[in-house]
mmCIF file of C-alpha atoms in Angstrom:
data_model
loop_
_atom_site.group_PDB
_atom_site.id
_atom_site.type_symbol
_atom_site.label_atom_id
_atom_site.label_comp_id
_atom_site.label_asym_id
_atom_site.label_seq_id
_atom_site.Cartn_x
_atom_site.Cartn_y
_atom_site.Cartn_z
ATOM 1 C CA MET A 132 282.395 -44.549 4.669
ATOM 2 C CA THR A 133 284.797 -43.339 1.952
ATOM 3 C CA GLU A 134 282.388 -42.151 -0.749
ATOM 4 C CA CYS A 135 280.693 -39.465 1.347
ATOM 5 C CA SER A 136 281.846 -36.575 3.526
ATOM 6 C CA CYS A 137 280.540 -35.913 7.025
ATOM 7 C CA ASN A 138 280.152 -32.732 9.052
ATOM 8 C CA ILE A 139 280.260 -33.566 12.752
ATOM 9 C CA ASN A 140 278.928 -30.161 13.827
ATOM 10 C CA THR A 141 275.784 -30.178 11.647
ATOM 11 C CA LYS A 142 275.507 -33.985 11.582
ATOM 12 C CA ALA A 143 275.197 -33.762 7.801
ATOM 13 C CA VAL A 144 276.333 -36.399 5.315
ATOM 14 C CA ASP A 145 277.145 -35.170 1.802
ATOM 15 C CA CYS A 146 277.015 -37.849 -0.917
ATOM 16 C CA ARG A 147 276.297 -35.585 -3.872
ATOM 17 C CA GLY A 148 277.594 -36.564 -7.291
ATOM 18 C CA ARG A 149 279.379 -39.725 -6.171
ATOM 19 C CA GLY A 150 277.945 -42.036 -8.831
ATOM 20 C CA LEU A 151 276.022 -44.076 -6.256
ATOM 21 C CA TYR A 152 273.555 -46.736 -7.399
ATOM 22 C CA ASP A 153 272.121 -47.396 -3.941
ATOM 23 C CA ILE A 154 271.756 -45.845 -0.500
ATOM 24 C CA PRO A 155 275.123 -45.889 1.307
ATOM 25 C CA ARG A 156 275.438 -48.337 4.180
ATOM 26 C CA ARG A 157 276.934 -47.866 7.633
ATOM 27 C CA LEU A 158 275.603 -44.338 7.987
ATOM 28 C CA HIS A 159 275.995 -42.847 11.453
ATOM 29 C CA PRO A 160 272.729 -43.264 13.409
ATOM 30 C CA ASP A 161 272.867 -39.610 14.557
ATOM 31 C CA THR A 162 272.769 -38.292 10.968
ATOM 32 C CA GLN A 163 270.257 -35.450 10.641
ATOM 33 C CA GLU A 164 270.884 -34.377 7.042
ATOM 34 C CA LEU A 165 271.572 -36.644 4.078
ATOM 35 C CA TYR A 166 272.284 -35.258 0.616
ATOM 36 C CA LEU A 167 272.162 -37.840 -2.204
ATOM 37 C CA GLN A 168 271.364 -35.679 -5.227
ATOM 38 C CA ASP A 169 273.118 -36.053 -8.598
ATOM 39 C CA ASN A 170 273.660 -39.813 -8.343
ATOM 40 C CA ARG A 171 272.332 -42.876 -10.210
ATOM 41 C CA ILE A 172 269.970 -44.330 -7.636
ATOM 42 C CA ARG A 173 267.161 -46.226 -9.377
ATOM 43 C CA GLY A 174 264.864 -47.221 -6.537
ATOM 44 C CA LEU A 175 264.182 -47.093 -2.800
ATOM 45 C CA GLY A 176 263.539 -50.402 -1.070
ATOM 46 C CA SER A 177 261.718 -51.160 2.168
ATOM 47 C CA MET A 178 263.107 -49.248 5.177
ATOM 48 C CA ALA A 179 265.904 -47.872 3.021
ATOM 49 C CA PHE A 180 266.907 -45.400 5.754
ATOM 50 C CA ARG A 181 266.529 -47.526 8.850
ATOM 51 C CA GLU A 182 270.116 -46.742 9.903
ATOM 52 C CA ILE A 183 269.367 -42.999 10.286
ATOM 53 C CA PRO A 184 266.031 -42.691 12.162
ATOM 54 C CA LEU A 185 266.810 -39.108 13.265
ATOM 55 C CA VAL A 186 267.286 -37.647 9.776
ATOM 56 C CA ARG A 187 265.444 -34.343 9.237
ATOM 57 C CA VAL A 188 266.578 -33.425 5.706
ATOM 58 C CA LEU A 189 266.670 -35.995 2.896
ATOM 59 C CA ASP A 190 267.541 -34.858 -0.612
ATOM 60 C CA LEU A 191 267.272 -37.462 -3.401
ATOM 61 C CA SER A 192 266.842 -35.066 -6.304
ATOM 62 C CA ASN A 193 268.351 -35.561 -9.744
ATOM 63 C CA ASN A 194 268.678 -39.338 -9.655
ATOM 64 C CA SER A 195 267.047 -42.050 -11.774
ATOM 65 C CA ILE A 196 264.465 -43.219 -9.247
ATOM 66 C CA THR A 197 261.540 -44.990 -10.899
ATOM 67 C CA SER A 198 260.083 -46.874 -7.929
ATOM 68 C CA VAL A 199 259.678 -46.252 -4.216
ATOM 69 C CA SER A 200 258.561 -48.965 -1.799
ATOM 70 C CA PRO A 201 255.481 -48.066 0.299
ATOM 71 C CA THR A 202 257.657 -48.682 3.401
ATOM 72 C CA ALA A 203 260.792 -46.914 2.150
ATOM 73 C CA LEU A 204 260.451 -44.114 4.700
ATOM 74 C CA LEU A 205 259.333 -46.283 7.582
ATOM 75 C CA GLY A 206 260.950 -45.203 10.851
ATOM 76 C CA LEU A 207 261.721 -41.599 9.809
ATOM 77 C CA ARG A 208 259.482 -39.968 12.394
ATOM 78 C CA THR A 209 261.437 -36.679 12.456
ATOM 79 C CA LEU A 210 261.754 -36.135 8.696
ATOM 80 C CA GLN A 211 260.878 -32.535 7.786
ATOM 81 C CA HIS A 212 262.336 -31.929 4.324
ATOM 82 C CA LEU A 213 262.117 -34.460 1.479
ATOM 83 C CA SER A 214 263.084 -33.860 -2.123
ATOM 84 C CA LEU A 215 262.433 -36.408 -4.865
ATOM 85 C CA ALA A 216 262.608 -33.810 -7.650
ATOM 86 C CA HIS A 217 264.142 -34.531 -11.052
ATOM 87 C CA ASN A 218 263.551 -38.280 -11.069
ATOM 88 C CA SER A 219 261.369 -40.618 -13.130
ATOM 89 C CA LEU A 220 258.519 -41.346 -10.720
ATOM 90 C CA ARG A 221 255.165 -42.189 -12.278
ATOM 91 C CA GLU A 222 253.203 -42.868 -9.120
ATOM 92 C CA LEU A 223 253.538 -42.936 -5.341
ATOM 93 C CA ASP A 224 251.820 -45.352 -3.003
ATOM 94 C CA LYS A 225 249.362 -43.686 -0.614
ATOM 95 C CA ARG A 226 251.053 -45.476 2.297
ATOM 96 C CA LEU A 227 254.461 -43.915 1.631
ATOM 97 C CA PHE A 228 253.992 -40.911 3.951
ATOM 98 C CA GLY A 229 251.863 -42.697 6.539
ATOM 99 C CA PRO A 230 254.520 -42.963 9.272
ATOM 100 C CA ILE A 231 255.710 -39.344 8.808
ATOM 101 C CA HIS A 232 253.719 -36.646 10.583
ATOM 102 C CA SER A 233 256.456 -34.001 10.807
ATOM 103 C CA LEU A 234 257.030 -33.498 7.057
ATOM 104 C CA SER A 235 256.760 -29.806 6.166
ATOM 105 C CA HIS A 236 258.517 -29.598 2.763
ATOM 106 C CA LEU A 237 257.899 -32.047 -0.077
ATOM 107 C CA ASP A 238 259.289 -31.538 -3.579
ATOM 108 C CA LEU A 239 258.004 -33.908 -6.270
ATOM 109 C CA SER A 240 258.605 -31.605 -9.216
ATOM 110 C CA HIS A 241 260.154 -32.701 -12.527
ATOM 111 C CA ASN A 242 258.879 -36.276 -12.477
ATOM 112 C CA SER A 243 256.270 -38.144 -14.510
ATOM 113 C CA LEU A 244 253.494 -38.252 -11.926
ATOM 114 C CA TRP A 245 250.045 -38.525 -13.450
ATOM 115 C CA GLY A 246 248.135 -38.151 -10.171
ATOM 116 C CA LEU A 247 248.143 -38.318 -6.378
ATOM 117 C CA SER A 248 245.911 -40.544 -4.292
ATOM 118 C CA GLY A 249 243.197 -38.745 -2.345
ATOM 119 C CA ALA A 250 244.160 -40.626 0.811
ATOM 120 C CA MET A 251 247.689 -39.243 0.612
ATOM 121 C CA GLY A 252 246.581 -35.830 1.874
ATOM 122 C CA GLU A 253 245.591 -37.293 5.231
ATOM 123 C CA ASN A 254 249.254 -38.103 5.900
ATOM 124 C CA LEU A 255 250.540 -34.659 4.877
ATOM 125 C CA ARG A 256 248.487 -32.408 7.139
ATOM 126 C CA ASN A 257 251.540 -30.490 8.410
ATOM 127 C CA LEU A 258 252.940 -29.785 4.961
ATOM 128 C CA SER A 259 253.806 -26.117 4.299
ATOM 129 C CA HIS A 260 255.297 -26.503 0.812
ATOM 130 C CA LEU A 261 254.345 -28.910 -1.968
ATOM 131 C CA GLY A 262 256.128 -28.980 -5.312
ATOM 132 C CA LEU A 263 254.270 -30.645 -8.190
ATOM 133 C CA ALA A 264 255.586 -28.609 -11.094
ATOM 134 C CA HIS A 265 256.574 -30.227 -14.377
ATOM 135 C CA ASN A 266 254.837 -33.584 -14.066
ATOM 136 C CA ARG A 267 252.085 -35.151 -16.178
ATOM 137 C CA LEU A 268 249.111 -34.038 -14.144
ATOM 138 C CA THR A 269 245.948 -33.400 -16.139
ATOM 139 C CA ARG A 270 243.778 -33.145 -13.033
ATOM 140 C CA LEU A 271 244.343 -33.201 -9.281
ATOM 141 C CA ASP A 272 242.331 -34.877 -6.571
ATOM 142 C CA ARG A 273 240.725 -32.059 -4.636
ATOM 143 C CA SER A 274 240.610 -34.044 -1.402
ATOM 144 C CA VAL A 275 244.438 -34.077 -1.349
ATOM 145 C CA LEU A 276 244.555 -30.287 -1.297
ATOM 146 C CA GLU A 277 241.709 -29.828 1.164
ATOM 147 C CA ALA A 278 243.577 -31.944 3.724
ATOM 148 C CA LEU A 279 246.643 -29.651 3.587
ATOM 149 C CA ALA A 280 245.463 -27.124 6.157
ATOM 150 C CA HIS A 281 248.932 -25.629 6.752
ATOM 151 C CA LEU A 282 250.045 -25.327 3.129
ATOM 152 C CA ASP A 283 251.761 -21.976 2.420
ATOM 153 C CA SER A 284 253.156 -22.489 -1.089
ATOM 154 C CA LEU A 285 252.278 -24.728 -4.016
ATOM 155 C CA THR A 286 253.879 -25.151 -7.436
ATOM 156 C CA LEU A 287 251.778 -26.533 -10.303
ATOM 157 C CA ARG A 288 253.239 -25.076 -13.485
ATOM 158 C CA GLY A 289 254.456 -27.207 -16.361
ATOM 159 C CA ASN A 290 251.672 -29.818 -16.219
ATOM 160 C CA PRO A 291 249.347 -30.676 -19.136
ATOM 161 C CA TRP A 292 246.165 -29.578 -17.326
ATOM 162 C CA LYS A 293 242.910 -30.522 -19.023
ATOM 163 C CA CYS A 294 240.529 -27.663 -18.287
ATOM 164 C CA ASP A 295 237.213 -29.519 -18.418
ATOM 165 C CA CYS A 296 234.507 -30.305 -15.870
ATOM 166 C CA HIS A 297 236.911 -32.283 -13.701
ATOM 167 C CA LEU A 298 239.008 -29.196 -12.990
ATOM 168 C CA ILE A 299 236.255 -26.972 -11.549
ATOM 169 C CA GLY A 300 236.985 -28.230 -8.047
ATOM 170 C CA LEU A 301 240.657 -27.259 -8.391
ATOM 171 C CA LYS A 302 239.674 -23.800 -9.628
ATOM 172 C CA LEU A 303 237.406 -23.216 -6.637
ATOM 173 C CA TRP A 304 240.021 -24.539 -4.212
ATOM 174 C CA LEU A 305 242.736 -22.322 -5.697
ATOM 175 C CA GLU A 306 240.604 -19.221 -5.254
ATOM 176 C CA THR A 307 239.935 -20.071 -1.614
ATOM 177 C CA TYR A 308 243.618 -20.841 -1.103
ATOM 178 C CA LEU A 309 244.694 -17.486 -2.557
ATOM 179 C CA PHE A 310 242.091 -15.653 -0.497
ATOM 180 C CA LYS A 311 243.614 -17.155 2.653
ATOM 181 C CA GLY A 312 247.084 -15.915 1.658
ATOM 182 C CA GLY A 313 248.520 -18.993 -0.034
ATOM 183 C CA VAL A 314 251.114 -18.755 -2.806
ATOM 184 C CA VAL A 315 250.764 -20.651 -6.084
ATOM 185 C CA ASP A 316 252.498 -20.181 -9.424
ATOM 186 C CA GLU A 317 250.064 -20.952 -12.244
ATOM 187 C CA VAL A 318 247.857 -23.601 -13.799
ATOM 188 C CA LEU A 319 248.032 -23.233 -17.571
ATOM 189 C CA CYS A 320 245.513 -25.202 -19.590
ATOM 190 C CA SER A 321 246.826 -27.560 -22.269
ATOM 191 C CA GLN A 322 243.430 -28.905 -23.347
ATOM 192 C CA PRO A 323 241.077 -28.193 -25.015
ATOM 193 C CA ILE A 324 242.865 -26.460 -27.859
ATOM 194 C CA GLU A 325 240.854 -23.228 -27.615
ATOM 195 C CA MET A 326 241.955 -22.773 -23.988
ATOM 196 C CA ARG A 327 245.616 -23.678 -24.400
ATOM 197 C CA ASP A 328 248.020 -21.506 -22.353
ATOM 198 C CA ARG A 329 245.167 -19.828 -20.481
ATOM 199 C CA ASP A 330 245.544 -19.577 -16.709
ATOM 200 C CA LEU A 331 242.825 -21.586 -14.990
ATOM 201 C CA GLN A 332 242.411 -18.878 -12.345
ATOM 202 C CA LYS A 333 241.471 -16.368 -15.064
ATOM 203 C CA VAL A 334 239.087 -18.607 -16.976
ATOM 204 C CA PRO A 335 235.519 -17.286 -16.406
ATOM 205 C CA TYR A 336 232.947 -19.665 -15.000
ATOM 206 C CA GLN A 337 230.618 -19.304 -17.977
ATOM 207 C CA LEU A 338 233.080 -21.339 -20.053
ATOM 208 C CA PHE A 339 232.192 -24.308 -17.868
ATOM 209 C CA HIS A 340 228.501 -24.021 -18.759
ATOM 210 C CA ALA A 341 228.546 -27.448 -20.407
ATOM 211 C CA CYS A 342 229.329 -28.989 -17.028
ATOM 212 C CA MET A 343 226.029 -27.772 -15.627
ATOM 213 C CA THR A 344 224.160 -29.893 -18.136
ATOM 214 C CA THR A 345 226.194 -33.023 -17.459
ATOM 215 C CA SER A 346 226.344 -33.056 -13.662
ATOM 216 C CA TYR A 347 224.125 -31.622 -10.945
ATOM 217 C CA HIS A 348 227.187 -31.642 -8.658
ATOM 218 C CA TYR A 349 228.425 -28.483 -10.381
ATOM 219 C CA LEU A 350 225.184 -26.712 -9.507
ATOM 220 C CA PHE A 351 225.422 -27.607 -5.838
ATOM 221 C CA ALA A 352 229.097 -26.667 -5.704
ATOM 222 C CA ASN A 353 228.448 -23.304 -7.340
ATOM 223 C CA ILE A 354 225.553 -22.501 -4.967
ATOM 224 C CA HIS A 355 227.771 -23.301 -2.003
ATOM 225 C CA HIS A 356 230.541 -21.243 -3.601
ATOM 226 C CA LEU A 357 228.293 -18.177 -4.007
ATOM 227 C CA GLU A 358 227.034 -18.399 -0.444
ATOM 228 C CA SER A 359 230.599 -18.708 0.844
ATOM 229 C CA GLU A 360 231.651 -15.729 -1.256
ATOM 230 C CA ARG A 361 228.877 -13.611 0.263
ATOM 231 C CA LEU A 362 229.916 -14.544 3.789
ATOM 232 C CA LEU A 363 233.608 -14.010 3.122
ATOM 233 C CA ARG A 364 232.972 -10.658 1.448
ATOM 234 C CA GLY A 365 231.110 -9.569 4.547
ATOM 235 C CA HIS A 366 234.038 -10.688 6.650
ATOM 236 C CA MET A 367 236.445 -8.912 4.312
ATOM 237 C CA HIS A 368 234.577 -5.585 4.554
ATOM 238 C CA GLY A 369 234.314 -5.937 8.309
ATOM 239 C CA ASN A 370 238.070 -6.404 8.662
ATOM 240 C CA HIS A 371 239.146 -4.004 5.873
ATOM 241 C CA ALA A 372 240.831 -6.738 3.895
ATOM 242 C CA HIS A 373 242.778 -6.042 0.754
ATOM 243 C CA PRO A 374 240.376 -5.158 -2.048
ATOM 244 C CA SER A 375 242.033 -7.530 -4.484
ATOM 245 C CA SER A 376 241.199 -10.514 -2.345
ATOM 246 C CA HIS A 377 238.529 -12.834 -3.684
ATOM 247 C CA ALA A 378 236.206 -14.663 -1.353
ATOM 248 C CA LEU A 379 235.479 -18.102 -2.616
ATOM 249 C CA HIS A 380 234.392 -21.587 -1.970
ATOM 250 C CA VAL A 381 234.843 -23.015 1.513
ATOM 251 C CA PRO A 382 236.114 -26.590 1.181
ATOM 252 C CA MET A 383 233.245 -28.937 0.808
ATOM 253 C CA ALA A 384 233.214 -32.693 0.482
ATOM 254 C CA MET A 385 231.853 -33.307 -2.981
ATOM 255 C CA GLY A 386 233.668 -36.482 -3.899
ATOM 256 C CA GLU A 387 235.977 -36.796 -6.819
ATOM 257 C CA GLY A 388 233.665 -35.190 -9.345
ATOM 258 C CA PHE A 389 235.686 -31.980 -9.098
ATOM 259 C CA GLY A 390 239.184 -33.160 -8.989
ATOM 260 C CA GLY A 391 239.710 -36.865 -9.554
ATOM 261 C CA GLY A 392 237.802 -40.160 -9.407
ATOM 262 C CA GLY A 393 234.801 -40.922 -7.226
ATOM 263 C CA VAL A 394 231.720 -39.498 -8.907
ATOM 264 C CA ASN A 395 232.008 -40.271 -12.571
ATOM 265 C CA ILE A 396 231.303 -37.100 -14.517
ATOM 266 C CA PRO A 397 231.073 -37.533 -18.270
ATOM 267 C CA GLU A 398 233.835 -35.954 -20.283
ATOM 268 C CA CYS A 399 232.770 -32.563 -21.559
ATOM 269 C CA GLU A 400 234.626 -29.794 -23.254
ATOM 270 C CA THR A 401 234.104 -26.197 -22.208
ATOM 271 C CA LYS A 402 231.929 -24.063 -24.461
ATOM 272 C CA GLN A 403 231.701 -20.366 -25.066
ATOM 273 C CA ARG A 404 228.536 -18.664 -23.889
ATOM 274 C CA GLN A 405 227.483 -15.136 -24.683
ATOM 275 C CA ARG A 406 225.485 -14.416 -21.552
ATOM 276 C CA PRO A 407 227.887 -13.712 -18.656
ATOM 277 C CA VAL A 408 227.346 -15.089 -15.200
ATOM 278 C CA ASN A 409 227.112 -12.111 -12.849
ATOM 279 C CA LEU A 410 228.049 -13.139 -9.330
ATOM 280 C CA ARG A 411 227.081 -9.708 -7.999
ATOM 281 C CA HIS A 412 223.510 -10.260 -9.095
ATOM 282 C CA ALA A 413 223.450 -13.600 -7.334
ATOM 283 C CA ILE A 414 224.875 -12.064 -4.169
ATOM 284 C CA ALA A 415 222.372 -9.179 -4.370
ATOM 285 C CA THR A 416 219.560 -11.698 -4.736
ATOM 286 C CA VAL A 417 220.696 -13.505 -1.615
ATOM 287 C CA ILE A 418 220.944 -10.222 0.317
ATOM 288 C CA ILE A 419 217.506 -9.031 -0.862
ATOM 289 C CA THR A 420 216.016 -12.379 0.082
ATOM 290 C CA GLY A 421 217.532 -12.037 3.539
ATOM 291 C CA VAL A 422 216.145 -8.508 3.923
ATOM 292 C CA VAL A 423 212.659 -9.608 2.838
ATOM 293 C CA CYS A 424 212.767 -12.526 5.256
ATOM 294 C CA GLY A 425 213.817 -10.122 8.001
ATOM 295 C CA ILE A 426 210.933 -7.777 7.241
ATOM 296 C CA VAL A 427 208.478 -10.677 7.249
ATOM 297 C CA CYS A 428 209.824 -11.815 10.611
ATOM 298 C CA LEU A 429 209.438 -8.301 12.014
ATOM 299 C CA MET A 430 205.848 -8.148 10.722
ATOM 300 C CA MET A 431 205.074 -11.501 12.315
ATOM 301 C CA LEU A 432 206.592 -10.283 15.577
ATOM 302 C CA ALA A 433 204.528 -7.088 15.446
ATOM 303 C CA ALA A 434 201.385 -9.125 14.765
ATOM 304 C CA ALA A 435 202.157 -11.374 17.719
ATOM 305 C CA VAL A 436 202.693 -8.364 20.006
ATOM 306 C CA TYR A 437 199.460 -6.775 18.767
ATOM 307 C CA GLY A 438 197.571 -10.010 19.319
ATOM 308 C CA CYS A 439 198.883 -10.344 22.859
ATOM 309 C CA ALA A 440 198.030 -6.708 23.651
ATOM 310 C CA TYR A 441 194.541 -7.074 22.202
ATOM 311 C CA ALA A 442 193.923 -10.253 24.182
ATOM 312 C CA ALA A 443 195.063 -8.535 27.392
ATOM 313 C CA ILE A 444 192.817 -5.531 26.782
ATOM 314 C CA MET A 445 189.822 -7.718 25.995
ATOM 315 C CA ALA A 446 190.394 -9.791 29.106
ATOM 316 C CA LYS A 447 190.541 -6.655 31.225
ATOM 317 C CA TYR A 448 187.383 -5.326 29.560
ATOM 318 C CA GLN A 449 185.541 -8.575 30.219
ATOM 319 C CA ARG A 450 186.578 -8.527 33.859
ATOM 320 C CA GLU A 451 185.383 -4.941 34.305
ATOM 321 C CA LEU A 452 182.127 -5.679 32.466
ATOM 322 C CA LYS A 453 181.454 -8.658 34.679
ATOM 323 C CA LYS A 454 182.266 -6.609 37.747
ATOM 324 C CA ASN A 455 179.868 -3.841 36.660
ATOM 325 C CA GLU A 456 177.130 -6.377 36.018
ATOM 326 C CA GLU A 457 177.617 -7.804 39.504
ATOM 327 C CA LEU A 458 177.434 -4.317 41.039
ATOM 328 C CA ALA A 459 174.278 -3.511 39.049
ATOM 329 C CA ALA A 460 172.678 -6.768 40.216
ATOM 330 C CA ALA A 461 173.578 -5.987 43.835
ATOM 331 C CA ARG A 462 172.080 -2.531 43.565
ATOM 332 C CA ALA A 463 168.893 -3.888 42.021
ATOM 333 C CA ALA A 464 168.609 -6.347 44.892
ATOM 334 C CA ASP A 465 169.042 -3.546 47.428
ATOM 335 C CA HIS A 466 166.321 -1.474 45.783
ATOM 336 C CA ALA A 467 163.991 -4.433 45.816
ATOM 337 C CA ARG A 468 164.510 -4.962 49.538
ATOM 338 C CA LEU A 469 163.878 -1.276 50.221
ATOM 339 C CA ASP A 470 160.672 -1.363 48.204
ATOM 340 C CA GLU A 471 159.444 -4.323 50.270
ATOM 341 C CA LYS A 472 160.222 -2.581 53.589
ATOM 342 C CA GLU A 473 158.343 0.672 52.814
ATOM 343 C CA PRO A 474 154.779 -0.864 52.729
ATOM 344 C CA LEU A 475 155.416 -2.630 56.000
ATOM 345 C CA GLU A 476 156.573 0.549 57.696
ATOM 346 C CA ASN A 477 153.495 2.442 56.407
ATOM 347 C CA ALA A 478 151.203 -0.282 57.690
ATOM 348 C CA VAL A 479 152.741 -0.173 61.153
ATOM 349 C CA ALA A 480 152.453 3.576 61.255
#
């Protein structure tokens, strides 16, 4: 292979900037790293890397890739690092990452992706870094993110996010993700106009008031979010967590209404509202309700104990009363017998 250089020690093949239009052939089967950035590759066909099944690092950044076959990565069971950044991808088939369970780093930044399939997250459970910056994402399927249990860093900047009802799920997920120690850059709103360049994480919930009138799913999600916040705050105080941490929504299957398709929520723009939503009041209400329920339970327990004690005392009293009545009857019978004997003894005398 004349167009690429090989390193026998690291088993790396360097094909950067060689003007390639396709994947090189006759690659050594023991290749573990393949660098193909800065070329002119336009697409990846089926089993494009079948000659190098042991590859761990695959860099295809800065090419002209517009299409990727659903089976392009078939056979790459040890792939850990994949970069498709700086290409012209508009969509990815949900089956693309199916055969790969070892992938930990995926960079899809600087493309033209308008969305990711919800089923794709199931195949990326071991992912620790996901790069989605500078695409055309206006919303993101929440189920994709919820499946990434090991995600440590996420890049989302540079997308035209539409901060309407469909993005509430992403906002809740981001807060949970940050609370758990995840790293994310920023989600700047592009629409509507009045929210342009505002960070979604800093947008108050009252601006999404219109969503509450268009979908009851928001209400259920917010109730679950408040309850989760109360529990996580308790955990945070118990473990002396950092005071800047924010306890938030525990992932909850709500369908696509908060991040993609699925439940079809009507389009609604966010509206200003004067009355603020005070989460502390909601949490205090939950706590007070719990205290009242506890007091009621204690009162019911005390009543049960009192009832049992009263029943025991009354039973004992009834037993003693019956015993006394039996003794009194026995004594009366004895007196009667004595009274009958005395006349007989006098008559004999």
